[in-house]
Short mmCIF file of C-alpha atoms in Angstrom, two decimals:
data_model
loop_
_atom_site.label_atom_id
_atom_site.label_comp_id
_atom_site.label_asym_id
_atom_site.label_seq_id
_atom_site.Cartn_x
_atom_site.Cartn_y
_atom_site.Cartn_z
CA UNK A 11 -67.04 135.23 222.65
CA UNK A 12 -64.07 136.78 221.05
CA UNK A 13 -64.03 139.24 218.36
CA UNK A 14 -61.08 140.77 217.09
CA UNK A 15 -60.56 143.79 214.72
CA UNK A 16 -56.52 144.55 214.70
CA UNK A 17 -55.64 147.28 212.11
CA UNK A 18 -51.95 146.85 212.85
CA UNK A 19 -49.38 146.05 215.63
CA UNK A 20 -45.68 146.96 215.61
CA UNK A 21 -43.01 146.07 218.40
CA UNK A 22 -40.72 149.59 218.35
CA UNK A 23 -40.58 150.59 214.51
CA UNK A 24 -41.34 147.36 213.09
CA UNK A 25 -45.12 146.41 212.25
CA UNK A 26 -45.69 142.88 213.08
CA UNK A 27 -49.43 142.44 212.53
CA UNK A 28 -51.62 143.87 209.69
CA UNK A 29 -55.16 143.73 209.31
CA UNK A 30 -56.23 140.71 211.58
CA UNK A 31 -59.70 139.81 212.02
CA UNK A 32 -61.36 137.38 213.68
CA UNK A 33 -64.53 135.94 215.90
CA UNK A 34 -64.31 132.97 218.12
CA UNK A 35 -67.78 131.86 219.91
CA UNK A 36 -68.42 129.83 223.08
CA UNK A 37 -67.12 126.11 222.68
CA UNK A 38 -65.44 126.68 219.32
CA UNK A 39 -61.43 126.35 218.91
CA UNK A 40 -59.70 128.53 216.31
CA UNK A 41 -55.98 127.66 215.53
CA UNK A 42 -53.89 129.80 214.38
CA UNK A 43 -50.95 128.18 212.23
CA UNK A 44 -47.81 129.80 210.93
CA UNK A 45 -44.01 130.42 210.33
CA UNK A 46 -41.94 130.58 213.55
CA UNK A 47 -41.40 134.53 214.31
CA UNK A 48 -44.46 135.51 212.31
CA UNK A 49 -46.21 137.19 215.14
CA UNK A 50 -48.13 134.56 216.47
CA UNK A 51 -47.36 134.90 220.11
CA UNK A 52 -47.66 138.57 219.56
CA UNK A 53 -51.14 138.19 218.71
CA UNK A 54 -52.17 135.70 221.79
CA UNK A 55 -50.47 138.62 223.91
CA UNK A 56 -52.70 141.09 222.50
CA UNK A 57 -55.69 138.89 223.06
CA UNK A 58 -54.39 138.05 226.62
CA UNK A 59 -54.41 141.82 227.45
CA UNK A 60 -50.60 141.51 228.18
CA UNK A 61 -50.23 144.06 225.47
CA UNK A 62 -52.52 146.74 224.72
CA UNK A 63 -50.19 148.93 222.49
CA UNK A 64 -51.97 147.94 219.18
CA UNK A 65 -54.51 149.75 216.73
CA UNK A 66 -57.90 148.24 216.44
CA UNK A 67 -60.54 146.87 218.88
CA UNK A 68 -60.25 143.44 220.55
CA UNK A 69 -63.28 142.11 222.69
CA UNK A 70 -62.46 139.12 225.02
CA UNK A 71 -64.35 137.48 228.06
CA UNK A 72 -63.34 138.51 231.46
CA UNK A 73 -62.61 135.32 232.62
CA UNK A 74 -59.43 134.18 230.97
CA UNK A 75 -56.50 131.68 231.29
CA UNK A 76 -53.69 130.92 229.04
CA UNK A 77 -51.29 128.04 228.50
CA UNK A 78 -47.92 129.31 227.67
CA UNK A 79 -45.25 127.30 225.42
CA UNK A 80 -43.17 126.48 228.60
CA UNK A 81 -45.00 125.25 231.66
CA UNK A 82 -44.43 128.79 233.66
CA UNK A 83 -45.16 127.00 237.14
CA UNK A 84 -44.11 128.33 240.21
CA UNK A 85 -41.31 126.27 241.03
CA UNK A 86 -41.26 127.09 244.78
CA UNK A 87 -44.68 125.97 245.15
CA UNK A 88 -46.41 122.58 245.00
CA UNK A 89 -48.98 121.23 242.40
CA UNK A 90 -51.32 122.25 244.61
CA UNK A 91 -50.48 125.16 245.58
CA UNK A 92 -49.86 125.94 241.81
CA UNK A 93 -53.50 126.00 241.35
CA UNK A 94 -54.65 127.36 244.39
CA UNK A 95 -52.84 130.57 244.65
CA UNK A 96 -52.29 131.18 240.90
CA UNK A 97 -56.33 130.81 240.40
CA UNK A 98 -57.64 131.12 244.00
CA UNK A 99 -60.00 128.05 243.93
CA UNK A 100 -60.11 126.25 247.21
CA UNK A 101 -57.80 123.07 248.13
CA UNK A 102 -60.54 120.38 247.13
CA UNK A 103 -61.38 121.78 243.72
CA UNK A 104 -57.70 122.07 242.96
CA UNK A 105 -57.32 118.23 244.00
CA UNK A 106 -59.99 117.34 241.71
CA UNK A 107 -58.39 119.09 238.68
CA UNK A 108 -54.88 117.14 239.33
CA UNK A 109 -57.34 114.06 239.00
CA UNK A 110 -58.73 115.49 235.79
CA UNK A 111 -55.24 115.47 234.11
CA UNK A 112 -53.89 112.33 236.08
CA UNK A 113 -51.76 114.05 238.65
CA UNK A 114 -53.46 113.08 241.58
CA UNK A 115 -50.40 111.53 243.28
CA UNK A 116 -48.16 114.25 242.53
CA UNK A 117 -50.34 117.31 244.59
CA UNK A 118 -47.46 117.94 247.11
CA UNK A 119 -44.79 117.42 244.65
CA UNK A 120 -42.64 120.82 243.59
CA UNK A 121 -42.64 121.64 239.71
CA UNK A 122 -39.02 120.20 239.35
CA UNK A 123 -39.81 116.85 241.02
CA UNK A 124 -42.14 116.18 237.89
CA UNK A 125 -41.59 115.29 234.25
CA UNK A 126 -41.79 117.83 231.11
CA UNK A 127 -45.30 115.85 230.59
CA UNK A 128 -46.43 116.20 233.75
CA UNK A 129 -45.26 119.93 233.91
CA UNK A 130 -47.52 120.63 231.16
CA UNK A 131 -50.32 118.45 232.40
CA UNK A 132 -50.13 120.87 235.50
CA UNK A 133 -49.79 124.12 233.36
CA UNK A 134 -53.26 122.54 231.29
CA UNK A 135 -55.05 121.80 234.81
CA UNK A 136 -54.32 125.80 236.21
CA UNK A 137 -55.73 126.70 232.76
CA UNK A 138 -58.79 124.93 233.11
CA UNK A 139 -59.05 125.44 236.92
CA UNK A 140 -59.66 129.13 236.25
CA UNK A 141 -63.29 128.53 235.00
CA UNK A 142 -62.37 130.39 231.69
CA UNK A 143 -64.46 131.78 229.12
CA UNK A 144 -61.49 132.45 226.96
CA UNK A 145 -58.43 130.17 226.71
CA UNK A 146 -55.47 130.72 224.92
CA UNK A 147 -52.96 128.34 224.27
CA UNK A 148 -49.21 128.97 223.04
CA UNK A 149 -47.72 126.16 220.91
CA UNK A 150 -48.59 124.16 224.43
CA UNK A 151 -47.30 120.81 223.08
CA UNK A 152 -43.98 121.90 221.50
CA UNK A 153 -40.68 119.54 222.64
CA UNK A 154 -42.75 117.11 223.77
CA UNK A 155 -42.57 113.27 221.97
CA UNK A 156 -44.88 112.42 219.50
CA UNK A 157 -46.67 109.69 222.10
CA UNK A 158 -46.64 112.33 224.59
CA UNK A 159 -48.16 114.89 222.33
CA UNK A 160 -50.74 112.32 221.60
CA UNK A 161 -51.71 111.74 224.84
CA UNK A 162 -52.11 115.54 225.61
CA UNK A 163 -54.12 116.24 222.46
CA UNK A 164 -56.38 113.62 223.95
CA UNK A 165 -56.49 115.61 227.43
CA UNK A 166 -56.83 118.64 225.77
CA UNK A 167 -59.58 117.53 223.44
CA UNK A 168 -61.70 115.76 226.81
CA UNK A 169 -61.09 118.83 228.86
CA UNK A 170 -62.26 121.31 226.07
CA UNK A 171 -65.63 119.12 225.13
CA UNK A 172 -66.91 119.37 228.59
CA UNK A 173 -66.92 123.14 229.05
CA UNK A 174 -67.93 125.87 226.58
CA UNK A 175 -65.06 128.08 226.19
CA UNK A 176 -63.66 130.08 223.30
CA UNK A 177 -60.34 129.03 222.71
CA UNK A 178 -57.34 129.76 220.57
CA UNK A 179 -54.72 127.52 219.79
CA UNK A 180 -51.23 128.32 218.38
CA UNK A 181 -49.51 125.79 216.89
CA UNK A 182 -46.82 125.47 213.80
CA UNK A 183 -47.98 121.69 213.53
CA UNK A 184 -51.06 121.57 211.39
CA UNK A 185 -52.05 117.85 212.70
CA UNK A 186 -52.40 119.34 216.14
CA UNK A 187 -54.60 122.10 214.42
CA UNK A 188 -56.40 119.42 212.94
CA UNK A 189 -57.13 117.46 216.01
CA UNK A 190 -58.15 120.47 218.19
CA UNK A 191 -60.00 122.95 216.31
CA UNK A 192 -62.95 123.76 214.68
CA UNK A 193 -61.34 126.21 212.63
CA UNK A 194 -57.76 127.07 211.23
CA UNK A 195 -56.05 129.79 209.97
CA UNK A 196 -52.54 130.87 208.54
CA UNK A 197 -50.88 133.83 210.09
CA UNK A 198 -48.85 135.10 207.30
CA UNK A 199 -46.49 137.73 205.61
CA UNK A 200 -44.53 141.08 206.90
CA UNK A 201 -46.85 142.56 208.50
CA UNK A 202 -48.76 139.54 208.95
CA UNK A 203 -52.27 139.05 207.87
CA UNK A 204 -55.06 135.97 208.28
CA UNK A 205 -55.94 133.59 205.74
CA UNK A 206 -58.24 130.53 205.96
CA UNK A 207 -56.86 127.06 205.91
CA UNK A 208 -58.99 124.53 204.22
CA UNK A 209 -57.81 121.24 205.64
CA UNK B 30 -26.65 130.49 248.25
CA UNK B 31 -24.55 127.40 249.39
CA UNK B 32 -26.83 124.77 250.43
CA UNK B 33 -23.59 122.65 250.83
CA UNK B 34 -22.44 124.53 253.66
CA UNK B 35 -25.73 123.55 255.65
CA UNK B 36 -24.78 119.88 255.02
CA UNK B 37 -23.86 118.22 258.61
CA UNK B 38 -20.96 116.79 256.95
CA UNK B 39 -19.34 120.41 256.73
CA UNK B 40 -19.54 120.96 260.47
CA UNK B 41 -16.54 118.68 261.39
CA UNK B 42 -14.51 120.79 258.81
CA UNK B 43 -16.10 124.05 260.06
CA UNK B 44 -14.88 122.95 263.79
CA UNK B 45 -11.40 121.80 262.71
CA UNK B 46 -10.83 125.01 260.89
CA UNK B 47 -11.86 127.03 263.65
CA UNK B 48 -9.59 125.13 266.14
CA UNK B 49 -6.78 125.82 263.52
CA UNK B 50 -7.32 129.53 263.83
CA UNK B 51 -7.40 129.41 267.86
CA UNK B 52 -4.01 127.58 267.40
CA UNK B 53 -2.53 129.67 265.00
CA UNK B 54 -3.36 132.82 267.31
CA UNK B 55 -2.03 131.08 270.45
CA UNK B 56 1.17 129.91 268.21
CA UNK B 57 1.54 133.86 267.63
CA UNK B 58 1.09 134.85 271.04
CA UNK B 59 3.65 132.56 271.89
CA UNK B 60 5.89 133.71 269.29
CA UNK B 61 5.42 137.38 270.60
CA UNK B 62 5.61 136.75 274.04
CA UNK B 63 4.40 139.40 275.38
CA UNK B 64 1.19 139.01 276.62
CA UNK B 65 0.00 142.89 276.60
CA UNK B 66 0.57 143.04 273.02
CA UNK B 67 -1.30 139.72 272.07
CA UNK B 68 -2.40 137.40 274.91
CA UNK B 69 -3.28 133.65 274.28
CA UNK B 70 -6.80 132.51 273.92
CA UNK B 71 -6.52 130.61 277.41
CA UNK B 72 -5.68 134.17 278.38
CA UNK B 73 -8.49 136.10 277.04
CA UNK B 74 -11.10 133.07 277.36
CA UNK B 75 -11.39 133.53 281.23
CA UNK B 76 -11.59 137.70 281.06
CA UNK B 77 -14.76 136.84 278.50
CA UNK B 78 -16.20 134.44 281.67
CA UNK B 79 -15.52 136.90 284.16
CA UNK B 80 -17.16 139.61 282.29
CA UNK B 81 -20.18 137.10 281.36
CA UNK B 82 -20.57 136.48 284.73
CA UNK B 83 -20.44 139.87 286.21
CA UNK B 84 -23.31 140.53 283.85
CA UNK B 85 -21.55 143.36 282.16
CA UNK B 86 -20.85 141.51 278.79
CA UNK B 87 -24.59 140.53 278.51
CA UNK B 88 -25.42 144.09 279.49
CA UNK B 89 -23.32 145.72 276.50
CA UNK B 90 -24.03 142.82 274.25
CA UNK B 91 -27.67 143.29 274.75
CA UNK B 92 -27.41 147.20 274.07
CA UNK B 93 -25.08 146.33 270.64
CA UNK B 94 -27.69 143.59 269.64
CA UNK B 95 -30.75 146.05 269.75
CA UNK B 96 -28.61 148.79 267.51
CA UNK B 97 -27.89 146.13 265.22
CA UNK B 98 -31.04 144.90 264.82
CA UNK B 99 -33.00 147.91 264.48
CA UNK B 100 -30.66 149.11 261.84
CA UNK B 101 -30.59 145.73 259.89
CA UNK B 102 -34.50 146.00 259.60
CA UNK B 103 -34.57 149.53 258.78
CA UNK B 104 -31.90 148.88 256.22
CA UNK B 105 -33.26 145.79 254.89
CA UNK B 106 -37.11 147.22 254.78
CA UNK B 107 -35.59 150.20 252.99
CA UNK B 108 -33.21 148.75 250.82
CA UNK B 109 -35.75 146.22 249.38
CA UNK B 110 -38.24 148.82 248.69
CA UNK B 111 -36.20 151.33 247.10
CA UNK B 112 -33.99 148.41 245.18
CA UNK B 113 -37.61 147.39 243.80
CA UNK B 114 -38.54 150.30 242.68
CA UNK B 115 -35.47 150.84 240.96
CA UNK B 116 -35.48 147.46 239.43
CA UNK B 117 -39.13 147.65 238.03
CA UNK B 118 -39.01 151.46 236.66
CA UNK B 119 -36.05 152.54 234.66
CA UNK B 120 -37.24 156.17 234.81
CA UNK B 121 -36.78 155.82 238.68
CA UNK B 122 -33.50 154.09 238.39
CA UNK B 123 -32.13 156.73 236.27
CA UNK B 124 -33.10 159.50 238.61
CA UNK B 125 -31.68 157.59 241.75
CA UNK B 126 -28.65 156.03 240.35
CA UNK B 127 -26.43 159.15 240.73
CA UNK B 128 -27.71 159.25 244.67
CA UNK B 129 -27.25 155.70 244.96
CA UNK B 130 -23.28 155.95 243.86
CA UNK B 131 -22.93 158.90 245.83
CA UNK B 132 -23.99 157.11 248.76
CA UNK B 133 -22.18 154.08 248.08
CA UNK B 134 -18.78 156.09 247.90
CA UNK B 135 -19.77 158.10 250.94
CA UNK B 136 -17.14 156.62 253.89
CA UNK B 137 -18.93 155.28 256.68
CA UNK B 138 -17.06 157.63 258.96
CA UNK B 139 -17.90 160.69 257.41
CA UNK B 140 -21.90 159.49 257.66
CA UNK B 141 -21.44 158.69 261.43
CA UNK B 142 -19.94 162.09 262.19
CA UNK B 143 -22.53 163.94 260.32
CA UNK B 144 -25.20 162.11 261.89
CA UNK B 145 -24.00 162.97 265.09
CA UNK B 146 -23.46 166.57 264.37
CA UNK B 147 -26.89 166.91 262.74
CA UNK B 148 -28.97 164.77 264.90
CA UNK B 149 -26.92 164.62 268.40
CA UNK B 150 -25.51 161.98 270.28
CA UNK B 151 -27.86 160.00 270.98
CA UNK B 152 -29.87 156.64 269.68
CA UNK B 153 -31.38 157.88 266.76
CA UNK B 154 -28.38 159.35 265.28
CA UNK B 155 -26.27 156.11 265.96
CA UNK B 156 -28.75 153.89 264.30
CA UNK B 157 -29.61 156.01 261.41
CA UNK B 158 -25.61 156.12 260.73
CA UNK B 159 -25.23 152.47 260.65
CA UNK B 160 -28.91 152.27 258.50
CA UNK B 161 -27.68 154.62 255.79
CA UNK B 162 -24.24 153.38 255.70
CA UNK B 163 -26.13 149.82 254.48
CA UNK B 164 -29.02 150.96 252.54
CA UNK B 165 -26.76 151.25 249.20
CA UNK B 166 -25.54 148.23 249.48
CA UNK B 167 -28.87 146.27 249.85
CA UNK B 168 -30.26 148.42 247.09
CA UNK B 169 -27.90 147.39 244.74
CA UNK B 170 -28.52 143.77 245.31
CA UNK B 171 -31.86 144.09 244.87
CA UNK B 172 -32.01 146.13 242.39
CA UNK B 173 -29.64 142.82 240.35
CA UNK B 174 -32.75 140.55 241.52
CA UNK B 175 -35.78 142.80 240.04
CA UNK B 176 -34.17 143.01 236.81
CA UNK B 177 -33.88 139.14 236.96
CA UNK B 178 -37.42 138.83 237.51
CA UNK B 179 -38.94 135.62 235.19
CA UNK B 180 -41.15 137.99 232.71
CA UNK B 181 -43.29 134.71 232.04
CA UNK B 182 -44.31 134.73 236.05
CA UNK B 183 -45.41 137.94 235.71
CA UNK B 184 -47.75 137.22 232.49
CA UNK B 185 -48.98 134.13 234.59
CA UNK B 186 -49.87 136.75 237.33
CA UNK B 187 -51.25 139.16 234.88
CA UNK B 188 -53.38 136.68 233.12
CA UNK B 189 -54.90 134.92 236.28
CA UNK B 190 -55.47 138.24 238.05
CA UNK B 191 -53.60 137.21 241.04
CA UNK B 192 -53.78 140.19 243.51
CA UNK B 193 -51.04 142.24 244.39
CA UNK B 194 -50.17 140.93 247.52
CA UNK B 195 -50.05 137.41 246.04
CA UNK B 196 -47.73 138.37 243.37
CA UNK B 197 -45.57 140.27 245.84
CA UNK B 198 -45.54 137.05 247.87
CA UNK B 199 -45.75 134.14 245.99
CA UNK B 200 -44.06 135.08 242.67
CA UNK B 201 -41.69 138.09 243.69
CA UNK B 202 -40.52 137.19 247.03
CA UNK B 203 -39.35 133.91 246.31
CA UNK B 204 -37.33 134.70 243.21
CA UNK B 205 -35.71 137.98 245.53
CA UNK B 206 -35.23 135.12 248.14
CA UNK B 207 -31.44 134.26 247.56
CA UNK B 208 -30.79 138.02 246.82
CA UNK B 209 -32.55 139.25 250.12
CA UNK B 210 -30.34 136.38 251.79
CA UNK B 211 -27.35 137.80 250.30
CA UNK B 212 -28.27 141.46 251.15
CA UNK B 213 -29.35 140.18 254.83
CA UNK B 214 -25.80 138.10 255.25
CA UNK B 215 -23.51 140.41 254.31
CA UNK B 216 -25.82 143.44 256.00
CA UNK B 217 -25.46 141.52 259.30
CA UNK B 218 -21.78 141.46 259.24
CA UNK B 219 -21.15 145.18 258.03
CA UNK B 220 -23.68 146.68 260.16
CA UNK B 221 -22.24 145.18 263.03
CA UNK B 222 -18.85 146.57 262.19
CA UNK B 223 -20.32 149.96 261.58
CA UNK B 224 -22.45 149.73 264.68
CA UNK B 225 -19.28 149.35 266.55
CA UNK B 226 -17.40 152.39 265.22
CA UNK B 227 -20.52 154.30 266.07
CA UNK B 228 -20.49 153.09 269.83
CA UNK B 229 -16.63 153.73 269.74
CA UNK B 230 -17.20 157.53 268.84
CA UNK B 231 -20.32 158.56 270.66
CA UNK B 232 -22.19 156.04 272.84
CA UNK B 233 -21.66 155.13 276.58
CA UNK B 234 -22.85 151.82 276.32
CA UNK B 235 -22.54 148.76 273.83
CA UNK B 236 -19.58 146.62 272.77
CA UNK B 237 -18.03 149.61 271.05
CA UNK B 238 -18.00 151.70 274.13
CA UNK B 239 -16.18 148.95 275.77
CA UNK B 240 -13.64 148.23 273.28
CA UNK B 241 -12.92 152.00 273.27
CA UNK B 242 -12.51 152.10 276.81
CA UNK B 243 -10.26 149.19 276.84
CA UNK B 244 -8.26 150.95 274.01
CA UNK B 245 -7.58 153.71 276.48
CA UNK B 246 -6.27 151.67 278.93
CA UNK B 247 -4.34 149.50 276.48
CA UNK B 248 -5.89 146.42 278.00
CA UNK B 249 -5.78 144.31 274.47
CA UNK B 250 -7.17 141.25 276.56
CA UNK B 251 -10.60 143.11 277.13
CA UNK B 252 -10.56 144.26 273.95
CA UNK B 253 -10.36 141.03 272.15
CA UNK B 254 -12.59 139.43 274.96
CA UNK B 255 -15.45 141.59 274.18
CA UNK B 256 -14.58 141.76 270.13
CA UNK B 257 -14.57 138.01 270.31
CA UNK B 258 -17.62 137.47 272.16
CA UNK B 259 -19.74 139.43 269.96
CA UNK B 260 -18.43 137.47 266.87
CA UNK B 261 -19.44 134.45 268.92
CA UNK B 262 -23.19 135.65 268.99
CA UNK B 263 -23.27 136.74 265.15
CA UNK B 264 -22.13 133.23 264.38
CA UNK B 265 -24.63 132.00 266.41
CA UNK B 266 -27.32 134.55 264.51
CA UNK B 267 -25.76 133.27 261.31
CA UNK B 268 -25.98 129.61 261.78
CA UNK B 269 -29.32 129.47 264.13
CA UNK B 270 -31.54 131.94 262.16
CA UNK B 271 -29.86 132.87 258.59
CA UNK B 272 -29.08 129.68 257.38
CA UNK B 273 -31.92 127.49 258.45
CA UNK B 274 -34.32 130.20 257.13
CA UNK B 275 -32.14 130.45 253.88
CA UNK B 276 -32.43 126.34 253.81
CA UNK B 277 -36.15 126.47 254.27
CA UNK B 278 -36.76 129.14 251.69
CA UNK B 279 -34.41 127.17 249.04
CA UNK B 280 -35.78 123.77 249.72
CA UNK B 281 -37.35 123.47 246.61
CA UNK B 282 -34.43 123.82 244.80
CA UNK B 283 -32.73 120.54 246.38
CA UNK B 284 -36.53 118.46 246.17
#
């Protein structure tokens, strides 16, 4: 369960987030939409524990994973090692995880030898291999073409359906939000606050 | 840093280039006409072989190599540690930067003389003098590398709770690899030059000592025989150790 009650969050002297409060239960997916630069990534960094400089309270599970805007893989390690070294899982579990995202035949390839779509699938596999109780996704399908986005949405939906993970999914594409989320909120204003979106 | 240089196709070019250097030297020796001032390669080569067969060259070579290796390991280890610290912490960088500038601008000869005066004419002083000369340049290179580390990969390590050792080994070190290779390569060439000065000034063995000896006898042939033998050894180390390691560490870039 994710429980967020941020009073305010500034970067330097610039206020970014105002009053932001929500809860996400296990198996639920909250989509956060909003214009670029409004503070969506800042919110995710606070949830991820990467930024502790805020006023308020955030309670998140210990086991967490994140899918970044860029695949953020280790280019000097193979696809398999990107899973084992980062998440600590053993090789056979990592091979299963690669199989789950359709990368069984690419275990020994370096990320640079994979297409962008394959790199994103590897990034997704890494996040799910960590067996997280909380998954944060920061516009993970950006800069993919339409058919690839649809393929990635199918895959993510399938991976989420078989697990009870509390997910926060940041996107600026409403269609993606509607596809994956159980609830959609919009981050808007300066400093940004949340409003519910009725889709 | 230069993967093309490892390609076999470059070997003939390198061989022709070295041959051109030897023939230029030969041409200059002929023009000069005085073998006591500039002996030809064909006069120096037998001297080196004779010293090699007598065992004298190998003995002094081994001593110098040991000093080079010791100073190299100390300079790289301390330089990488301090460079990482200064690159990661702006506070430490602010405090240590003036020191770094002082040590960067301290002439090698001053450090060597002071080490001999303060520590004594011994092995510790010799190795310390060389390492102290090299550490600042390693620090500068590694600090730049540390500043250029990918922040997003640090975030990945934090979120997935990678251990400190795993972060260093799998995330930081591969990114610093080219910087360490660059510092190491320039380090070896600088260190062996300083080691010769150290031996020249205050040791009774090593290539620098032999060069000092033959300098006093004005025997240019033997000075060249010893100096060039060591150059050959350093080139072999570069070709057989440094480049293969570098090629292996950066193979993912070419994959």
